[in-house]
PDB file of C-alpha atoms in Angstrom:
ATOM      1  CA  ALA A   1     -74.810 -36.033  38.276  1.00 76.00           C
ATOM      2  CA  GLN A   2     -73.116 -37.871  41.062  1.00 85.00           C
ATOM      3  CA  LYS A   3     -69.442 -38.357  41.277  1.00 93.00           C
ATOM      4  CA  ILE A   4     -67.089 -40.405  43.651  1.00 97.00           C
ATOM      5  CA  THR A   5     -63.520 -39.243  43.831  1.00 97.00           C
ATOM      6  CA  GLN A   6     -60.652 -41.514  45.223  1.00 97.00           C
ATOM      7  CA  THR A   7     -57.432 -39.656  45.095  1.00 96.00           C
ATOM      8  CA  GLN A   8     -55.136 -42.394  46.223  1.00 97.00           C
ATOM      9  CA  PRO A   9     -54.211 -44.892  43.225  1.00 95.00           C
ATOM     10  CA  GLY A  10     -52.143 -46.738  45.738  1.00 96.00           C
ATOM     11  CA  MET A  11     -51.423 -46.932  49.315  1.00 97.00           C
ATOM     12  CA  PHE A  12     -49.141 -48.976  51.495  1.00 97.00           C
ATOM     13  CA  VAL A  13     -49.123 -50.017  55.013  1.00 97.00           C
ATOM     14  CA  GLN A  14     -47.416 -52.250  57.656  1.00 97.00           C
ATOM     15  CA  GLU A  15     -49.025 -55.227  58.904  1.00 97.00           C
ATOM     16  CA  LYS A  16     -51.132 -54.345  62.258  1.00 97.00           C
ATOM     17  CA  GLU A  17     -51.009 -50.628  61.616  1.00 97.00           C
ATOM     18  CA  ALA A  18     -54.211 -48.613  60.809  1.00 98.00           C
ATOM     19  CA  VAL A  19     -54.715 -47.052  57.452  1.00 98.00           C
ATOM     20  CA  THR A  20     -57.321 -44.356  55.818  1.00 98.00           C
ATOM     21  CA  LEU A  21     -58.498 -44.614  52.462  1.00 98.00           C
ATOM     22  CA  ASP A  22     -59.886 -41.408  51.109  1.00 98.00           C
ATOM     23  CA  CYS A  23     -63.093 -40.921  49.492  1.00 98.00           C
ATOM     24  CA  THR A  24     -64.943 -37.640  48.421  1.00 98.00           C
ATOM     25  CA  TYR A  25     -68.365 -37.315  46.685  1.00 97.00           C
ATOM     26  CA  ASP A  26     -70.518 -35.020  44.892  1.00 95.00           C
ATOM     27  CA  THR A  27     -74.375 -34.886  44.802  1.00 92.00           C
ATOM     28  CA  SER A  28     -77.035 -32.317  45.373  1.00 90.00           C
ATOM     29  CA  ASP A  29     -79.385 -34.905  46.649  1.00 88.00           C
ATOM     30  CA  GLN A  30     -80.102 -34.999  50.297  1.00 88.00           C
ATOM     31  CA  SER A  31     -80.825 -38.736  50.735  1.00 86.00           C
ATOM     32  CA  TYR A  32     -78.006 -41.063  49.674  1.00 89.00           C
ATOM     33  CA  GLY A  33     -75.920 -43.912  51.091  1.00 90.00           C
ATOM     34  CA  LEU A  34     -72.194 -44.474  50.677  1.00 93.00           C
ATOM     35  CA  PHE A  35     -70.578 -47.949  50.509  1.00 93.00           C
ATOM     36  CA  TRP A  36     -67.196 -49.537  50.581  1.00 96.00           C
ATOM     37  CA  TYR A  37     -66.218 -52.554  48.763  1.00 95.00           C
ATOM     38  CA  LYS A  38     -63.206 -54.691  48.797  1.00 97.00           C
ATOM     39  CA  GLN A  39     -62.017 -56.367  45.485  1.00 95.00           C
ATOM     40  CA  PRO A  40     -59.447 -58.979  45.811  1.00 94.00           C
ATOM     41  CA  SER A  41     -57.588 -60.189  42.460  1.00 90.00           C
ATOM     42  CA  SER A  42     -60.513 -62.737  42.174  1.00 87.00           C
ATOM     43  CA  GLY A  43     -62.716 -60.053  40.926  1.00 88.00           C
ATOM     44  CA  GLU A  44     -65.597 -60.398  43.389  1.00 87.00           C
ATOM     45  CA  MET A  45     -66.829 -57.096  45.005  1.00 91.00           C
ATOM     46  CA  ILE A  46     -67.167 -57.752  48.750  1.00 92.00           C
ATOM     47  CA  PHE A  47     -69.417 -55.377  50.791  1.00 90.00           C
ATOM     48  CA  LEU A  48     -67.541 -53.834  53.789  1.00 94.00           C
ATOM     49  CA  ILE A  49     -69.479 -51.025  55.382  1.00 93.00           C
ATOM     50  CA  TYR A  50     -72.340 -48.684  54.629  1.00 91.00           C
ATOM     51  CA  GLN A  51     -73.229 -45.078  55.716  1.00 93.00           C
ATOM     52  CA  GLY A  52     -76.440 -43.195  55.056  1.00 90.00           C
ATOM     53  CA  SER A  53     -76.700 -39.756  54.708  1.00 91.00           C
ATOM     54  CA  TYR A  54     -78.889 -39.172  57.693  1.00 90.00           C
ATOM     55  CA  ASP A  55     -76.869 -41.270  60.032  1.00 89.00           C
ATOM     56  CA  GLU A  56     -75.649 -39.129  62.852  1.00 87.00           C
ATOM     57  CA  GLN A  57     -73.044 -41.693  64.065  1.00 93.00           C
ATOM     58  CA  ASN A  58     -70.269 -43.082  61.937  1.00 95.00           C
ATOM     59  CA  ALA A  59     -70.453 -46.599  60.630  1.00 94.00           C
ATOM     60  CA  THR A  60     -68.502 -49.459  62.150  1.00 95.00           C
ATOM     61  CA  GLU A  61     -68.123 -53.024  61.229  1.00 94.00           C
ATOM     62  CA  GLY A  62     -65.409 -54.872  62.928  1.00 96.00           C
ATOM     63  CA  ARG A  63     -61.989 -53.446  61.812  1.00 97.00           C
ATOM     64  CA  TYR A  64     -63.598 -51.211  59.438  1.00 97.00           C
ATOM     65  CA  SER A  65     -65.086 -47.739  60.246  1.00 97.00           C
ATOM     66  CA  LEU A  66     -66.280 -45.140  58.174  1.00 97.00           C
ATOM     67  CA  ASN A  67     -65.274 -41.306  58.994  1.00 96.00           C
ATOM     68  CA  PHE A  68     -68.437 -39.740  57.582  1.00 96.00           C
ATOM     69  CA  GLN A  69     -67.928 -35.676  57.313  1.00 96.00           C
ATOM     70  CA  LYS A  70     -71.082 -34.543  55.706  1.00 95.00           C
ATOM     71  CA  ALA A  71     -70.302 -30.831  55.368  1.00 94.00           C
ATOM     72  CA  ARG A  72     -67.017 -31.848  53.567  1.00 96.00           C
ATOM     73  CA  LYS A  73     -68.804 -34.464  51.565  1.00 96.00           C
ATOM     74  CA  SER A  74     -66.149 -37.129  52.613  1.00 97.00           C
ATOM     75  CA  ALA A  75     -66.539 -40.851  53.506  1.00 97.00           C
ATOM     76  CA  ASN A  76     -63.065 -42.221  54.471  1.00 98.00           C
ATOM     77  CA  LEU A  77     -62.532 -45.769  55.189  1.00 98.00           C
ATOM     78  CA  VAL A  78     -60.492 -46.643  58.175  1.00 98.00           C
ATOM     79  CA  ILE A  79     -58.907 -49.976  58.582  1.00 98.00           C
ATOM     80  CA  SER A  80     -57.541 -50.911  61.881  1.00 96.00           C
ATOM     81  CA  ALA A  81     -54.906 -53.556  62.577  1.00 96.00           C
ATOM     82  CA  SER A  82     -54.208 -54.252  59.157  1.00 97.00           C
ATOM     83  CA  GLN A  83     -53.742 -57.877  58.023  1.00 97.00           C
ATOM     84  CA  LEU A  84     -51.946 -59.277  54.922  1.00 97.00           C
ATOM     85  CA  GLY A  85     -55.296 -60.507  53.553  1.00 96.00           C
ATOM     86  CA  ASP A  86     -56.475 -56.776  53.392  1.00 97.00           C
ATOM     87  CA  SER A  87     -54.365 -56.381  50.298  1.00 97.00           C
ATOM     88  CA  ALA A  88     -56.843 -55.688  47.509  1.00 97.00           C
ATOM     89  CA  MET A  89     -58.644 -52.779  45.429  1.00 97.00           C
ATOM     90  CA  TYR A  90     -61.003 -50.858  47.587  1.00 98.00           C
ATOM     91  CA  PHE A  91     -63.937 -48.918  45.931  1.00 97.00           C
ATOM     92  CA  CYS A  92     -65.996 -46.207  47.354  1.00 97.00           C
ATOM     93  CA  ALA A  93     -69.636 -46.127  45.761  1.00 95.00           C
ATOM     94  CA  MET A  94     -72.739 -43.913  46.286  1.00 93.00           C
ATOM     95  CA  ARG A  95     -76.507 -44.624  45.739  1.00 88.00           C
ATOM     96  CA  ILE A  96     -78.945 -41.807  45.536  1.00 83.00           C
ATOM     97  CA  TYR A  97     -82.412 -42.521  47.040  1.00 77.00           C
ATOM     98  CA  SER A  98     -84.249 -39.661  45.633  1.00 68.00           C
ATOM     99  CA  GLY A  99     -87.436 -40.360  43.784  1.00 62.00           C
ATOM    100  CA  GLY A 100     -87.006 -41.398  40.129  1.00 56.00           C
ATOM    101  CA  SER A 101     -83.327 -42.622  41.049  1.00 54.00           C
ATOM    102  CA  ASN A 102     -82.837 -46.341  39.961  1.00 57.00           C
ATOM    103  CA  TYR A 103     -80.588 -46.703  42.834  1.00 69.00           C
ATOM    104  CA  LYS A 104     -77.482 -47.580  40.729  1.00 83.00           C
ATOM    105  CA  LEU A 105     -74.110 -47.602  42.652  1.00 88.00           C
ATOM    106  CA  THR A 106     -71.718 -44.923  41.250  1.00 92.00           C
ATOM    107  CA  PHE A 107     -68.037 -46.136  41.980  1.00 95.00           C
ATOM    108  CA  GLY A 108     -64.975 -44.368  42.253  1.00 97.00           C
ATOM    109  CA  LYS A 109     -61.613 -45.477  40.483  1.00 96.00           C
ATOM    110  CA  GLY A 110     -60.464 -47.443  43.603  1.00 97.00           C
ATOM    111  CA  THR A 111     -57.336 -47.534  45.891  1.00 98.00           C
ATOM    112  CA  LEU A 112     -54.950 -50.354  45.637  1.00 97.00           C
ATOM    113  CA  LEU A 113     -53.990 -51.218  49.216  1.00 98.00           C
ATOM    114  CA  THR A 114     -50.787 -53.211  49.923  1.00 98.00           C
ATOM    115  CA  VAL A 115     -50.150 -54.531  53.398  1.00 97.00           C
ATOM    116  CA  ASN A 116     -46.626 -55.130  54.019  1.00 96.00           C
ATOM    117  CA  PRO A 117     -45.226 -57.761  56.607  1.00 95.00           C
TER     118      PRO A 117
ATOM    119  CA  ASP B   1     -76.363 -70.408  51.135  1.00 61.00           C
ATOM    120  CA  ALA B   2     -75.258 -69.708  47.546  1.00 76.00           C
ATOM    121  CA  GLY B   3     -74.080 -66.321  46.710  1.00 90.00           C
ATOM    122  CA  VAL B   4     -74.506 -64.644  43.361  1.00 94.00           C
ATOM    123  CA  THR B   5     -73.282 -66.816  40.747  1.00 96.00           C
ATOM    124  CA  GLN B   6     -72.249 -65.760  37.335  1.00 97.00           C
ATOM    125  CA  SER B   7     -71.412 -67.950  34.234  1.00 97.00           C
ATOM    126  CA  PRO B   8     -69.001 -68.341  32.344  1.00 97.00           C
ATOM    127  CA  THR B   9     -66.101 -67.090  34.434  1.00 95.00           C
ATOM    128  CA  HIS B  10     -64.034 -66.290  31.431  1.00 96.00           C
ATOM    129  CA  LEU B  11     -64.715 -65.928  27.749  1.00 96.00           C
ATOM    130  CA  ILE B  12     -62.824 -65.024  24.648  1.00 98.00           C
ATOM    131  CA  LYS B  13     -64.893 -63.644  21.672  1.00 98.00           C
ATOM    132  CA  THR B  14     -64.020 -62.274  18.273  1.00 98.00           C
ATOM    133  CA  ARG B  15     -65.009 -58.699  17.261  1.00 98.00           C
ATOM    134  CA  GLY B  16     -68.440 -58.828  15.706  1.00 98.00           C
ATOM    135  CA  GLN B  17     -69.637 -61.833  17.594  1.00 98.00           C
ATOM    136  CA  GLN B  18     -72.282 -61.877  20.033  1.00 98.00           C
ATOM    137  CA  VAL B  19     -72.104 -63.027  23.828  1.00 98.00           C
ATOM    138  CA  THR B  20     -74.559 -64.047  26.527  1.00 98.00           C
ATOM    139  CA  LEU B  21     -73.619 -63.704  30.245  1.00 98.00           C
ATOM    140  CA  ARG B  22     -75.733 -65.233  32.854  1.00 98.00           C
ATOM    141  CA  CYS B  23     -76.386 -64.525  36.620  1.00 97.00           C
ATOM    142  CA  SER B  24     -78.119 -66.123  39.298  1.00 97.00           C
ATOM    143  CA  PRO B  25     -79.093 -64.056  42.339  1.00 94.00           C
ATOM    144  CA  ILE B  26     -78.896 -64.964  45.975  1.00 92.00           C
ATOM    145  CA  SER B  27     -82.251 -66.847  46.659  1.00 92.00           C
ATOM    146  CA  GLY B  28     -85.187 -64.538  47.760  1.00 87.00           C
ATOM    147  CA  HIS B  29     -83.288 -61.549  45.829  1.00 89.00           C
ATOM    148  CA  LYS B  30     -85.469 -59.895  43.171  1.00 88.00           C
ATOM    149  CA  SER B  31     -83.237 -57.221  41.921  1.00 89.00           C
ATOM    150  CA  VAL B  32     -80.452 -57.797  39.691  1.00 92.00           C
ATOM    151  CA  SER B  33     -77.939 -55.171  38.349  1.00 93.00           C
ATOM    152  CA  TRP B  34     -75.300 -55.415  35.752  1.00 96.00           C
ATOM    153  CA  TYR B  35     -71.864 -53.549  35.710  1.00 96.00           C
ATOM    154  CA  GLN B  36     -69.135 -53.298  33.337  1.00 98.00           C
ATOM    155  CA  GLN B  37     -65.382 -52.886  34.937  1.00 97.00           C
ATOM    156  CA  VAL B  38     -62.561 -52.052  32.402  1.00 96.00           C
ATOM    157  CA  LEU B  39     -59.131 -52.472  33.544  1.00 92.00           C
ATOM    158  CA  GLY B  40     -58.102 -49.906  35.986  1.00 89.00           C
ATOM    159  CA  GLN B  41     -61.702 -48.397  36.553  1.00 93.00           C
ATOM    160  CA  GLY B  42     -64.589 -48.756  38.949  1.00 95.00           C
ATOM    161  CA  PRO B  43     -67.556 -50.662  37.755  1.00 95.00           C
ATOM    162  CA  GLN B  44     -69.953 -48.820  35.472  1.00 96.00           C
ATOM    163  CA  PHE B  45     -73.808 -49.255  35.820  1.00 94.00           C
ATOM    164  CA  ILE B  46     -75.338 -51.022  32.811  1.00 95.00           C
ATOM    165  CA  PHE B  47     -78.896 -52.271  33.750  1.00 91.00           C
ATOM    166  CA  GLN B  48     -81.099 -52.843  36.704  1.00 91.00           C
ATOM    167  CA  TYR B  49     -83.988 -55.238  36.630  1.00 91.00           C
ATOM    168  CA  TYR B  50     -86.623 -55.793  39.301  1.00 87.00           C
ATOM    169  CA  GLU B  51     -89.573 -58.336  38.956  1.00 86.00           C
ATOM    170  CA  LYS B  52     -88.436 -58.869  35.309  1.00 88.00           C
ATOM    171  CA  GLU B  53     -88.904 -55.233  34.541  1.00 89.00           C
ATOM    172  CA  GLU B  54     -86.072 -52.953  33.478  1.00 89.00           C
ATOM    173  CA  ARG B  55     -85.757 -50.263  36.264  1.00 86.00           C
ATOM    174  CA  GLY B  56     -82.590 -48.483  35.065  1.00 87.00           C
ATOM    175  CA  ARG B  57     -80.191 -48.336  32.229  1.00 90.00           C
ATOM    176  CA  GLY B  58     -76.744 -46.655  32.187  1.00 91.00           C
ATOM    177  CA  ASN B  59     -75.076 -44.914  29.297  1.00 93.00           C
ATOM    178  CA  PHE B  60     -74.387 -47.827  27.137  1.00 96.00           C
ATOM    179  CA  PRO B  61     -75.375 -48.404  23.418  1.00 97.00           C
ATOM    180  CA  ASP B  62     -78.178 -50.396  22.221  1.00 96.00           C
ATOM    181  CA  ARG B  63     -75.955 -53.301  21.406  1.00 98.00           C
ATOM    182  CA  PHE B  64     -75.957 -54.061  25.192  1.00 98.00           C
ATOM    183  CA  SER B  65     -79.606 -55.689  26.246  1.00 97.00           C
ATOM    184  CA  ALA B  66     -80.836 -57.782  29.297  1.00 97.00           C
ATOM    185  CA  ARG B  67     -83.652 -59.662  30.685  1.00 96.00           C
ATOM    186  CA  GLN B  68     -84.688 -61.076  33.926  1.00 96.00           C
ATOM    187  CA  PHE B  69     -86.639 -64.497  34.127  1.00 96.00           C
ATOM    188  CA  PRO B  70     -89.472 -65.430  36.403  1.00 94.00           C
ATOM    189  CA  ASN B  71     -86.811 -67.265  38.744  1.00 94.00           C
ATOM    190  CA  TYR B  72     -84.995 -63.692  38.991  1.00 94.00           C
ATOM    191  CA  SER B  73     -81.945 -64.994  37.184  1.00 96.00           C
ATOM    192  CA  SER B  74     -80.830 -62.778  34.233  1.00 97.00           C
ATOM    193  CA  GLU B  75     -78.946 -62.646  31.134  1.00 98.00           C
ATOM    194  CA  LEU B  76     -76.932 -59.695  29.517  1.00 98.00           C
ATOM    195  CA  ASN B  77     -76.365 -59.753  25.783  1.00 98.00           C
ATOM    196  CA  VAL B  78     -73.845 -57.990  23.762  1.00 98.00           C
ATOM    197  CA  ASN B  79     -74.045 -57.836  20.175  1.00 97.00           C
ATOM    198  CA  ALA B  80     -71.514 -56.793  17.559  1.00 98.00           C
ATOM    199  CA  LEU B  81     -68.600 -57.011  20.019  1.00 98.00           C
ATOM    200  CA  LEU B  82     -65.912 -54.380  20.011  1.00 98.00           C
ATOM    201  CA  LEU B  83     -62.520 -54.462  21.178  1.00 97.00           C
ATOM    202  CA  GLY B  84     -63.670 -51.954  23.940  1.00 97.00           C
ATOM    203  CA  ASP B  85     -65.992 -54.248  25.260  1.00 98.00           C
ATOM    204  CA  SER B  86     -63.266 -56.324  26.931  1.00 98.00           C
ATOM    205  CA  ALA B  87     -64.020 -56.137  30.590  1.00 97.00           C
ATOM    206  CA  LEU B  88     -65.004 -57.624  33.751  1.00 97.00           C
ATOM    207  CA  TYR B  89     -68.846 -57.888  33.857  1.00 97.00           C
ATOM    208  CA  LEU B  90     -70.224 -58.105  37.249  1.00 96.00           C
ATOM    209  CA  CYS B  91     -73.835 -58.871  38.271  1.00 95.00           C
ATOM    210  CA  ALA B  92     -75.288 -57.765  41.786  1.00 92.00           C
ATOM    211  CA  SER B  93     -78.476 -58.739  43.485  1.00 90.00           C
ATOM    212  CA  SER B  94     -80.378 -57.083  46.049  1.00 85.00           C
ATOM    213  CA  LEU B  95     -83.411 -57.923  48.127  1.00 79.00           C
ATOM    214  CA  GLU B  96     -85.262 -54.838  46.751  1.00 68.00           C
ATOM    215  CA  ALA B  97     -85.065 -52.484  43.843  1.00 55.00           C
ATOM    216  CA  ARG B  98     -85.150 -49.580  46.380  1.00 56.00           C
ATOM    217  CA  GLY B  99     -84.514 -48.985  49.903  1.00 52.00           C
ATOM    218  CA  VAL B 100     -81.332 -49.192  51.968  1.00 56.00           C
ATOM    219  CA  THR B 101     -80.145 -52.631  50.856  1.00 62.00           C
ATOM    220  CA  GLU B 102     -76.688 -53.638  50.156  1.00 71.00           C
ATOM    221  CA  ALA B 103     -75.792 -55.113  46.821  1.00 80.00           C
ATOM    222  CA  PHE B 104     -74.067 -58.452  46.886  1.00 88.00           C
ATOM    223  CA  PHE B 105     -71.708 -59.131  43.679  1.00 92.00           C
ATOM    224  CA  GLY B 106     -70.828 -62.182  42.005  1.00 93.00           C
ATOM    225  CA  GLN B 107     -67.238 -63.070  40.927  1.00 92.00           C
ATOM    226  CA  GLY B 108     -67.954 -61.867  37.401  1.00 95.00           C
ATOM    227  CA  THR B 109     -67.248 -62.918  33.942  1.00 97.00           C
ATOM    228  CA  ARG B 110     -63.938 -61.690  32.239  1.00 96.00           C
ATOM    229  CA  LEU B 111     -64.725 -61.153  28.693  1.00 98.00           C
ATOM    230  CA  THR B 112     -61.912 -60.740  26.284  1.00 98.00           C
ATOM    231  CA  VAL B 113     -62.595 -59.569  22.706  1.00 98.00           C
ATOM    232  CA  VAL B 114     -59.994 -60.204  20.087  1.00 97.00           C
TER     233      VAL B 114
END
């Protein structure tokens, strides 16, 4: 069974500083993808960044980068130059691509990020 | 372009009643998945539909059912509502059922069971 662990219920960061949100995962499958989503208070899940298990380079999308350490089974999200609008819940999720999988997303419990002015 | 749309946005139901939630995927997307998110938790997978067929089901009781229509829109039905069914129900659409495709989510339907 797949499992995502986010150990930081809440994080605080000063505006314009960088912040790292932790995510560890557990799976015995070799082919999988890791996702980060942002959920503001409105409820919509906004896709931020994706890392495939066979990708050799860490994914980057604008101010977002994913620090992928396969041996440690971690996929931390780094947000550079934090903005007030980054305040939200952040979820790490995993999808398995093995045969027979229905490709569901398995989510962690989330981290509430607060950006202070 | 319209994103994933869900209706209604908010709903209040009484225990024992039945509810139907609706989802319209992004144009061209053939896969729709449903997730339940209770307060303080991450979303939990309920169903995935692709080309009108159920492709996956999460660990939910038979009170939960869904279907997908020829235009790829989907409905989630919950019978005999319990207080514990109170949650945000999210619909996600993807281009395909498999493959490295991201899932785009709607804003969800907030269901309150009293």
